[in-house]
Amino acid sequence: MAEPTETNAPTRAWWDLSPKDLNIVAFTLLFLITIPMLTKIFTSDFGTHLALGKHIVQKFDIPTREHWNYPSLGMENGSGGEWGFEAVLYLVYAATGEYGVSFLVWAVVFGIFLFLFRAMVLRGAHPLIAVLAIFAFSGFLRIRIQPRPEIFTYLFMAMTIFLLSEYYFGKRKKLIYLFPPMILVWANSHPTYLMAFGLYGAFFADALLRAAWKKEFQWARLRTWVILPLVTGLAGLVLCGLNPHGYGWLLAPLHMISRGAGTGANTILMSISELTPVKGTGFFVYYKAAAVFAAVSLCLGLAGRRVYLLDLFLFAIAFKGAWDSARAVSMMGLFLCPGASLHLTGFLSAAAGWISPKETRKPEATEEKRKQKGKKGPQPAVISIRPDPRPRFAAAHAAIVGVVVLSLVAFGGTTLAFSFSQLEYGVGITEHKFSFKAAEFLRKNPVQGKMFNFFDIGGFLDWQLHPGALTFLDGRTYNQQVFMEHQAVTGGGPGWERVIDKYGITYFVLKSMDSSGMILPIVPILANDPNWSLVFSDGLFLVFVRNVPELRAYIKEHEIPKGILPRHIINEAYHYMFLGISPVTAYQTMSNMHLILGDRAAAIQSLRRALEEVDDPYLRNRLMQLEQGQGVRAR
């Protein structure tokens, strides 16, 4: 029997993965972190974009004039620049329905993550740290991941970062030729493509400064990476004008933001579109969390000597953009996670050296560095965060790596969990957001005359009822006068009847509550006005018809008692809590409705549940009044 021969080949530890194995693990994790990004359709604009997409695909016409809101017919609506997204959305919906739309959004998210991951690894980030950095900001992205044109902006920004990273730090430099056609598609999908040129400038400036630092300003070296970015950038700038609005669309985002400079209608419109400064909005908690994360990341990057000018540029873009526009908070991760992955990779590499100061560099590594030094252009860093194989150092290094990993997971898990309170997980359409029963009722039983609708459901009604019925307005709210008239009516303020008479409105299609869970003030007004009859209610949508001679036969056939409204509103307030509204608001609404129904005990119980959420003096005083029998029956 042959004796076993000894071998000097070292036994590889389980964590010492080959590059191939490491890529497989990283890609698997990357796929897994996209699964929580599946969200049910919640946006009110979904219907508007579907209606526009249907018009584009079926009529081969890009509508730059209004066709859906009757007070604004013929006005320039500014929607033509998003026609590419709308056409894709309608084609996907026509082929696969609402579930296919959910998976379209998920596929866009996966593309975003994949482009960012490749860009990070190209620049020297450890693959696993890159995945975890993406996960850390996945909750930020999730709060706006809906079938809106802006998701194409997120995808194209990630693609731009990848293309530029590949050109300046990778080997497949010819991929930069994809930039001009990408800009052409972007310019016809969302009016934010000017951001691509900002990224171009950041990468270009970083490359120039790195060349100056290394004293590589010889033209023979510079021309290989100066000429092609300039040519492709200029080509992209030329092609971006090939959209329905021409080159004027370049400044569209600036025009949108400038609307907030005034007061009144401008301020309200900005607030609805989340174009207000982030401070004071619900997104501010995300912004502050990102600031803390970025500060810690920079400190660790400085400790590991891995802070680059490019990442400072990207950090500045992220915080400046989100400070001016709350909507931009969702895209902060696109600019922050690349730098964070490099900071943490550098820190962990440096930490290995601190723990094992006697470790010497292998001759092969020195020789490889000598070879790379003679190559043209910047080279991606070769970084390892593997634990030291010696037991006394391995435990310390593993502890540091563990803290970093757990911190990234905890940060990402917390923000992701918070986003689940704002968007429902799953595929399809969120329940208690759109009433298909109401749309079916109105299609089968159209009301003669003109509609007044709550703006939040205007897009849904565009989709479901056009061309049989036109809406008063939808979520685009670009007509400020009409929007202010809408506010006057839904607020039930003095003069709301004049708006109704001005447009000859004969019926209302409303939600019982707005997105904050508050009952629309016009609802109790109509409920107590004999001049308006209730013909449909499912708690979510309400349809009131005006008592005029030409509609009395319609009312006689479809009228339902208004006394059902409190019970419907109670049920809807309960469901709204699962859509992210304040439970305190919901329970107060339930309590008031129970009082209308004459059920004091149920009203008391609702207030007690509200007090379990927050110990509010007003709620406690109200509860005391009801328990002592002093409460007045709500109307």
XYZ file of C-alpha atoms in Angstrom:
635
model
C 0.000 0.000 0.000
C 1.358 3.312 -1.004
C 2.057 5.759 1.782
C 0.258 9.109 1.566
C 2.549 11.759 0.319
C 2.907 15.018 2.156
C 1.974 18.204 0.429
C 2.960 21.743 1.158
C -0.271 23.160 -0.262
C -1.942 25.162 2.514
C -5.486 24.306 3.504
C -7.802 27.050 2.326
C -10.132 28.450 4.979
C -13.857 28.479 4.290
C -13.888 32.245 4.035
C -10.986 32.385 1.597
C -13.185 32.302 -1.528
C -11.835 32.215 -5.031
C -12.756 35.192 -7.227
C -15.329 33.035 -9.017
C -16.919 31.843 -5.769
C -16.883 35.376 -4.401
C -18.732 36.687 -7.452
C -21.323 33.913 -7.170
C -21.954 34.704 -3.499
C -22.116 38.457 -4.187
C -24.492 38.048 -7.118
C -26.744 35.733 -5.074
C -26.899 38.257 -2.251
C -27.529 41.032 -4.753
C -30.510 39.118 -6.108
C -31.828 38.393 -2.609
C -31.804 42.046 -1.548
C -34.025 42.904 -4.519
C -36.814 40.646 -3.231
C -37.955 43.081 -0.492
C -38.198 45.725 -3.226
C -41.321 44.102 -4.653
C -44.090 46.586 -3.909
C -47.772 46.795 -4.707
C -48.825 49.667 -6.929
C -49.801 52.606 -4.744
C -49.178 55.747 -6.768
C -52.175 57.738 -7.941
C -50.252 58.636 -11.101
C -50.317 55.029 -12.282
C -53.652 55.510 -14.024
C -52.591 58.777 -15.650
C -49.477 57.227 -17.161
C -51.482 54.235 -18.362
C -54.056 56.516 -19.997
C -51.302 58.505 -21.704
C -49.465 55.342 -22.733
C -52.637 53.893 -24.243
C -53.122 57.077 -26.268
C -49.503 56.959 -27.488
C -49.532 53.290 -28.484
C -52.991 53.160 -30.044
C -52.957 56.508 -31.827
C -49.218 56.894 -32.507
C -49.427 60.394 -31.080
C -47.456 62.013 -28.274
C -49.971 64.208 -26.413
C -48.426 67.533 -25.464
C -51.902 69.081 -25.138
C -54.486 68.196 -22.518
C -57.118 65.578 -23.430
C -58.295 64.322 -20.026
C -59.039 67.267 -17.665
C -61.954 69.247 -19.098
C -61.155 72.630 -17.459
C -57.694 72.465 -19.064
C -58.525 71.051 -22.497
C -56.035 72.193 -25.129
C -53.480 73.493 -22.630
C -49.871 72.404 -22.943
C -49.521 69.766 -20.250
C -45.775 69.086 -20.373
C -46.261 65.315 -20.331
C -44.750 64.606 -23.756
C -41.249 64.240 -22.315
C -42.286 61.105 -20.431
C -43.862 59.334 -23.402
C -41.187 56.629 -23.601
C -41.889 55.389 -20.093
C -45.645 55.646 -20.594
C -45.545 53.614 -23.800
C -43.466 50.887 -22.111
C -45.793 50.895 -19.085
C -48.908 50.478 -21.219
C -47.363 47.723 -23.354
C -46.325 45.788 -20.236
C -49.739 46.274 -18.644
C -51.573 45.285 -21.842
C -49.501 42.098 -22.075
C -49.215 41.027 -18.425
C -51.577 43.144 -16.332
C -50.866 44.753 -12.993
C -48.646 41.882 -11.838
C -46.409 42.364 -14.839
C -46.086 46.062 -13.950
C -44.903 45.120 -10.449
C -42.249 42.853 -11.930
C -41.241 45.576 -14.398
C -40.522 47.861 -11.451
C -38.632 45.063 -9.716
C -36.550 44.451 -12.861
C -35.626 48.142 -12.945
C -34.482 47.903 -9.315
C -32.369 44.843 -10.103
C -30.777 46.735 -12.989
C -29.997 49.664 -10.690
C -28.367 47.410 -8.116
C -26.399 45.500 -10.742
C -24.979 48.628 -12.411
C -23.988 50.109 -9.043
C -22.411 46.844 -7.926
C -20.270 46.584 -11.057
C -19.213 50.221 -10.723
C -18.116 49.704 -7.114
C -16.128 46.557 -7.825
C -14.428 48.218 -10.788
C -13.204 50.959 -8.488
C -11.800 48.496 -5.961
C -14.605 47.835 -3.489
C -14.810 44.363 -2.028
C -17.803 42.604 -3.685
C -19.524 41.688 -0.415
C -19.058 45.157 1.029
C -20.470 46.576 -2.217
C -23.614 44.451 -1.876
C -24.064 45.445 1.759
C -23.595 49.134 0.927
C -26.352 48.845 -1.675
C -28.575 47.086 0.861
C -27.921 49.847 3.391
C -29.699 52.342 1.117
C -32.313 50.030 -0.373
C -34.946 51.416 2.002
C -34.345 54.904 0.625
C -34.979 53.720 -2.909
C -38.028 51.693 -1.926
C -40.021 54.700 -0.727
C -40.366 55.907 -4.335
C -40.232 52.625 -6.263
C -43.524 52.832 -8.085
C -44.515 52.773 -11.781
C -43.566 56.403 -12.327
C -41.235 57.804 -15.006
C -38.653 58.679 -12.367
C -37.679 55.015 -11.912
C -36.109 55.185 -15.369
C -34.092 58.144 -14.095
C -32.740 55.990 -11.253
C -31.843 53.249 -13.721
C -30.102 55.595 -16.166
C -28.171 57.324 -13.377
C -26.874 53.953 -12.182
C -26.025 53.053 -15.782
C -24.161 56.355 -16.234
C -22.120 55.705 -13.087
C -21.313 52.221 -14.391
C -20.291 53.389 -17.881
C -18.018 56.087 -16.509
C -16.524 53.711 -13.930
C -15.867 51.178 -16.667
C -14.177 53.824 -18.808
C -11.978 55.393 -16.126
C -11.288 52.329 -13.967
C -12.080 49.262 -16.063
C -11.006 47.666 -19.331
C -14.154 47.766 -21.497
C -13.744 51.412 -22.375
C -15.760 51.174 -25.571
C -18.917 50.809 -23.494
C -18.852 54.598 -23.204
C -20.344 54.627 -26.724
C -23.616 53.538 -25.100
C -23.930 56.930 -23.415
C -25.434 58.888 -26.366
C -28.223 56.358 -27.130
C -28.933 56.058 -23.412
C -29.371 59.827 -23.191
C -31.731 59.726 -26.173
C -33.975 57.220 -24.366
C -33.673 59.101 -21.071
C -34.655 62.399 -22.708
C -37.902 60.779 -23.834
C -38.639 59.138 -20.497
C -38.150 61.795 -17.802
C -37.014 65.447 -17.748
C -34.022 64.883 -15.461
C -31.383 63.767 -17.935
C -29.296 66.880 -17.244
C -28.061 64.942 -14.207
C -26.090 62.634 -16.509
C -23.901 65.522 -17.583
C -23.334 66.450 -13.953
C -22.028 62.928 -13.368
C -19.883 63.232 -16.485
C -18.372 66.394 -15.055
C -17.701 64.788 -11.669
C -15.868 61.811 -13.178
C -13.971 64.008 -15.619
C -12.846 66.449 -12.907
C -11.762 63.571 -10.686
C -9.725 62.067 -13.514
C -7.994 65.386 -14.229
C -7.074 65.903 -10.595
C -5.793 62.344 -10.257
C -3.648 62.924 -13.339
C -2.299 66.140 -11.846
C -1.551 64.389 -8.561
C 0.371 61.651 -10.369
C 2.001 64.163 -12.712
C 0.615 62.400 -15.771
C -0.272 65.454 -17.824
C 1.532 64.172 -20.890
C -0.773 64.405 -23.880
C 0.065 60.880 -24.998
C -1.556 59.567 -21.816
C -4.343 62.089 -21.440
C -5.785 61.815 -24.929
C -6.795 58.188 -24.398
C -9.385 59.188 -21.795
C -10.022 62.868 -22.529
C -11.147 62.751 -26.150
C -13.673 59.910 -25.988
C -15.609 61.249 -22.957
C -15.777 64.677 -24.608
C -16.995 63.223 -27.900
C -19.628 60.953 -26.344
C -20.726 63.693 -23.942
C -21.229 66.186 -26.773
C -23.037 63.533 -28.831
C -25.341 62.904 -25.887
C -25.990 66.627 -25.541
C -26.983 66.807 -29.212
C -29.257 63.775 -29.027
C -31.008 64.905 -25.855
C -32.801 67.571 -27.889
C -34.619 64.873 -29.872
C -37.732 64.853 -27.720
C -41.175 66.508 -28.056
C -40.040 69.561 -26.073
C -36.631 70.034 -27.680
C -33.677 71.495 -25.824
C -35.953 73.546 -23.570
C -36.634 70.317 -21.701
C -33.079 70.449 -20.335
C -34.113 73.060 -17.813
C -37.477 71.479 -16.961
C -36.372 70.315 -13.482
C -35.163 73.819 -12.668
C -38.482 75.270 -13.795
C -40.332 72.756 -11.608
C -38.278 73.644 -8.556
C -38.640 77.383 -9.236
C -42.391 77.027 -8.814
C -41.829 76.929 -5.097
C -40.324 80.403 -5.003
C -43.715 82.002 -4.550
C -46.628 81.377 -2.237
C -50.188 80.188 -2.496
C -50.780 77.832 -5.395
C -47.078 77.368 -6.066
C -46.381 76.283 -2.506
C -49.259 73.811 -2.470
C -48.290 72.295 -5.796
C -44.712 71.900 -4.647
C -45.857 70.205 -1.453
C -47.973 67.700 -3.356
C -45.076 66.825 -5.658
C -42.522 66.479 -2.816
C -40.487 69.194 -4.493
C -40.250 71.189 -1.277
C -37.010 71.259 0.752
C -36.671 68.063 2.722
C -36.641 69.752 6.129
C -40.071 69.509 7.682
C -41.221 66.629 5.473
C -41.634 62.951 6.304
C -38.441 62.256 4.347
C -36.280 64.310 6.715
C -35.660 61.312 8.982
C -34.117 59.504 5.996
C -31.993 62.550 5.224
C -30.648 62.753 8.779
C -29.931 59.025 8.823
C -27.995 59.397 5.556
C -26.007 62.294 7.031
C -24.965 60.189 10.030
C -24.075 57.265 7.761
C -22.020 59.478 5.448
C -20.151 61.075 8.353
C -19.192 57.694 9.816
C -18.246 56.393 6.371
C -15.973 59.364 5.707
C -14.259 58.976 9.075
C -13.578 55.305 8.426
C -12.442 56.124 4.902
C -9.972 58.675 6.236
C -8.678 56.110 8.712
C -8.189 53.674 5.864
C -6.779 56.349 3.518
C -9.490 55.613 0.975
C -11.389 58.887 0.433
C -11.523 60.020 -3.180
C -12.491 63.347 -4.686
C -15.064 61.668 -6.938
C -16.949 60.323 -3.944
C -16.933 63.754 -2.316
C -18.519 65.090 -5.511
C -21.168 62.374 -5.389
C -21.836 62.987 -1.694
C -22.316 66.694 -2.407
C -24.769 65.933 -5.236
C -26.757 63.609 -2.976
C -27.143 65.988 -0.044
C -27.643 69.157 -2.074
C -30.280 67.553 -4.298
C -32.250 66.074 -1.412
C -32.005 69.265 0.638
C -33.692 71.216 -2.153
C -36.236 68.539 -3.096
C -37.602 65.920 -0.706
C -38.333 63.640 -3.643
C -34.583 63.282 -4.268
C -34.080 61.525 -0.915
C -34.953 58.225 -2.593
C -31.972 58.491 -4.942
C -29.411 59.428 -2.295
C -28.148 55.858 -2.135
C -27.140 55.953 -5.802
C -24.564 58.620 -4.920
C -23.625 57.539 -1.392
C -23.186 53.768 -1.568
C -20.290 53.772 -4.117
C -18.141 55.957 -1.873
C -19.237 54.158 1.284
C -18.220 50.773 -0.155
C -14.732 52.100 -0.923
C -14.388 53.801 2.464
C -15.292 50.597 4.306
C -13.148 48.394 2.087
C -10.176 50.660 2.727
C -10.846 50.737 6.454
C -11.035 46.951 6.731
C -7.850 46.526 4.711
C -6.071 49.039 6.932
C -7.456 47.373 10.063
C -5.866 44.095 9.002
C -2.506 45.850 8.885
C -3.014 47.481 12.286
C -3.846 44.184 13.919
C -0.972 42.337 12.239
C 1.758 44.993 11.980
C 4.522 42.467 11.317
C 2.846 41.136 8.171
C 5.083 41.752 5.195
C 4.002 42.145 1.628
C 4.700 39.148 -0.592
C 7.296 39.622 -3.339
C 4.693 38.646 -5.925
C 2.478 41.509 -4.789
C 5.393 43.940 -4.980
C 6.275 42.740 -8.451
C 2.623 43.018 -9.538
C 2.483 46.562 -8.225
C 5.683 47.369 -10.122
C 4.126 46.050 -13.327
C 0.910 47.971 -12.838
C 2.769 51.177 -12.170
C 4.074 51.187 -15.700
C 0.603 50.817 -17.230
C -1.286 53.764 -18.598
C -4.289 55.194 -16.808
C -5.580 54.530 -13.290
C -5.701 50.916 -12.151
C -8.356 49.398 -9.904
C -7.092 48.716 -6.424
C -6.529 45.115 -5.334
C -8.094 44.916 -1.909
C -8.599 42.066 0.504
C -10.595 41.969 3.709
C -9.896 38.327 4.452
C -9.119 37.540 8.097
C -5.508 36.993 9.083
C -4.888 33.200 9.105
C -3.026 33.360 12.422
C -5.472 32.602 15.270
C -4.508 35.455 17.575
C -5.144 38.020 14.831
C -8.001 36.264 13.059
C -10.445 36.763 15.944
C -9.720 40.485 16.228
C -10.001 41.043 12.500
C -13.183 38.956 12.326
C -14.672 41.106 15.094
C -13.979 44.306 13.174
C -15.392 42.854 9.969
C -18.417 41.601 11.913
C -19.131 45.043 13.379
C -18.967 46.681 9.953
C -21.171 44.035 8.353
C -23.715 44.095 11.174
C -23.806 47.888 11.081
C -24.568 47.888 7.354
C -27.226 45.218 7.783
C -28.797 47.031 10.742
C -28.876 50.372 8.925
C -30.334 48.835 5.784
C -32.783 46.683 7.715
C -34.062 49.628 9.743
C -34.674 51.929 6.780
C -36.128 49.068 4.765
C -38.511 48.143 7.595
C -39.580 51.772 7.849
C -40.374 51.804 4.128
C -42.708 48.833 4.631
C -44.991 51.126 6.628
C -45.287 53.350 3.539
C -45.527 50.848 0.682
C -47.201 47.457 0.836
C -45.042 44.459 -0.048
C -46.134 42.225 -2.913
C -47.294 42.468 -6.503
C -50.392 43.951 -8.075
C -52.348 46.957 -6.833
C -52.660 47.986 -3.194
C -56.088 47.334 -1.758
C -58.067 50.344 -0.530
C -56.287 52.709 -2.865
C -58.428 52.475 -5.995
C -62.093 51.490 -6.186
C -62.636 49.415 -9.296
C -66.231 48.933 -8.129
C -66.823 52.685 -8.363
C -65.287 52.806 -11.844
C -67.448 49.911 -12.980
C -70.546 51.593 -11.550
C -69.817 54.822 -13.427
C -69.112 53.011 -16.679
C -72.372 51.086 -16.471
C -74.337 54.042 -15.121
C -72.773 57.222 -16.573
C -73.954 60.470 -15.019
C -75.088 63.256 -17.329
C -73.003 66.403 -16.973
C -69.531 67.147 -15.611
C -67.566 65.489 -12.851
C -65.746 66.985 -9.901
C -63.155 64.560 -8.567
C -60.597 64.534 -5.806
C -57.191 65.041 -7.445
C -55.688 61.950 -5.797
C -57.964 59.659 -7.818
C -57.978 61.703 -11.022
C -55.355 59.535 -12.697
C -57.277 56.374 -11.855
C -60.447 57.893 -13.332
C -58.499 58.998 -16.448
C -57.524 55.384 -16.942
C -60.907 53.849 -16.166
C -63.423 56.317 -17.639
C -61.805 58.188 -20.553
C -63.175 59.040 -23.091
C -66.637 58.386 -21.647
C -66.058 60.942 -18.901
C -63.441 63.648 -18.405
C -61.910 64.468 -15.041
C -61.684 67.837 -13.303
C -57.943 67.306 -12.653
C -55.484 64.579 -11.772
C -52.178 64.241 -9.954
C -50.275 66.298 -12.521
C -51.931 69.491 -11.123
C -50.159 71.730 -13.629
C -53.140 74.130 -13.936
C -52.758 76.223 -10.796
C -56.101 78.006 -11.087
C -58.016 74.744 -11.389
C -56.047 73.272 -8.510
C -56.915 76.198 -6.248
C -60.574 75.813 -7.194
C -60.270 72.143 -6.339
C -58.857 73.045 -2.937
C -61.708 75.470 -2.277
C -64.287 72.792 -3.022
C -62.720 69.854 -1.181
C -62.019 72.133 1.766
C -65.709 73.099 1.874
C -64.796 76.756 2.349
C -66.931 79.780 1.481
C -67.662 79.980 -2.211
C -67.302 76.319 -3.068
C -70.770 76.384 -4.670
C -69.610 79.085 -7.096
C -66.980 76.713 -8.499
C -69.650 74.055 -8.967
C -71.900 76.493 -10.794
C -69.024 77.899 -12.868
C -68.261 74.532 -14.459
C -71.782 73.112 -14.420
C -70.727 70.189 -12.227
C -73.448 67.605 -11.676
C -71.661 64.897 -9.716
C -68.781 64.324 -7.296
C -66.393 61.382 -7.267
C -64.447 61.570 -4.016
C -62.450 59.572 -1.561
C -63.940 59.493 1.889
C -60.526 60.356 3.359
C -57.326 61.918 2.077
C -53.911 60.266 2.272
C -53.408 61.477 5.857
C -56.557 59.696 7.036
C -58.609 62.858 7.534
C -62.180 62.962 6.210
C -62.461 65.401 3.311
C -64.382 68.453 4.624
C -66.688 68.432 1.602
C -67.918 64.911 2.445
C -69.967 65.796 5.572
C -71.221 68.935 3.788
C -72.634 66.884 0.918
C -73.858 64.199 3.308
C -75.997 66.768 5.100
C -77.124 68.693 1.999
C -80.461 67.540 0.499
C -79.391 69.021 -2.841
C -76.908 66.171 -3.261
C -77.795 62.475 -3.264
C -75.487 59.544 -2.584
C -75.561 56.942 -5.361
C -72.424 54.920 -4.620
C -70.267 54.223 -1.569
C -67.827 51.515 -0.669
C -66.000 53.553 1.953
C -63.099 54.223 -0.373
C -64.933 56.132 -3.132
C -68.135 58.130 -2.849
C -70.347 59.369 -5.674
C -72.785 62.226 -5.029
C -75.221 63.422 -7.712
C -76.822 66.862 -7.821
C -80.594 66.999 -7.386
C -81.569 68.747 -10.608
C -84.610 67.924 -12.785
C -82.640 66.173 -15.535
C -81.047 63.781 -13.009
C -84.002 62.938 -10.763
C -84.774 59.750 -12.680
C -81.128 58.698 -12.304
C -81.191 59.469 -8.578
C -84.454 57.581 -8.094
C -82.896 54.498 -9.670
C -79.518 54.563 -7.870
C -79.869 56.547 -4.619
C -78.654 54.866 -1.426
C -79.144 56.119 2.167
C -76.454 58.471 3.441
C -76.664 56.787 6.822
C -74.309 54.061 5.595
C -71.399 56.500 5.366
C -70.217 56.379 9.012
C -69.932 52.578 8.951
C -68.067 52.651 5.650
C -65.681 55.327 6.913
C -64.956 53.310 10.068
C -63.980 50.320 7.982
C -61.845 52.442 5.696
C -60.066 54.188 8.586
C -59.145 50.770 9.914
C -57.664 49.745 6.546
C -55.799 53.050 6.222
C -53.678 52.136 9.219
C -52.117 49.387 7.086
C -51.231 52.003 4.467
C -49.080 54.008 6.853
C -51.365 56.705 8.294
C -51.232 57.613 11.965
C -53.245 55.162 14.101
C -54.149 58.115 16.332
C -55.819 59.894 13.415
C -57.584 56.690 12.384
C -58.918 55.981 15.866
C -60.139 59.558 16.282
C -62.019 59.245 12.997
C -63.524 55.948 14.130
C -64.574 57.484 17.440
C -66.379 60.368 15.728
C -68.165 57.995 13.365
C -69.265 55.754 16.241
C -70.752 58.824 17.927
C -72.721 59.613 14.764
C -74.068 56.067 14.900
C -74.958 56.588 18.549
C -72.516 53.971 19.836
C -70.792 55.741 22.732
C -69.121 52.594 24.040
C -67.406 51.954 20.694
C -66.344 55.623 20.511
C -64.750 55.320 23.962
C -62.956 52.136 22.970
C -61.517 53.826 19.852
C -60.126 56.687 21.938
C -58.579 54.246 24.387
C -56.790 52.553 21.501
C -55.566 55.947 20.314
C -54.177 56.677 23.787
C -52.280 53.387 23.685
C -50.418 54.847 20.703
C -49.709 58.279 22.206
C -50.639 59.901 25.509
C -52.200 63.051 24.081
C -53.895 65.518 26.510
C -56.667 66.345 24.019
C -57.505 62.679 23.492
C -57.464 62.016 27.235
C -59.784 64.973 27.889
C -62.115 63.830 25.116
C -62.165 60.313 26.544
C -62.974 61.670 29.990
C -65.909 63.657 28.585
C -67.349 60.606 26.855
C -66.884 58.388 29.932
C -68.721 60.986 32.035
C -71.487 61.270 29.488
C -70.593 64.831 28.479
C -69.754 64.138 24.853
C -71.923 65.764 22.226
C -73.069 63.549 19.412
C -70.905 64.276 16.368
C -72.532 65.362 13.126
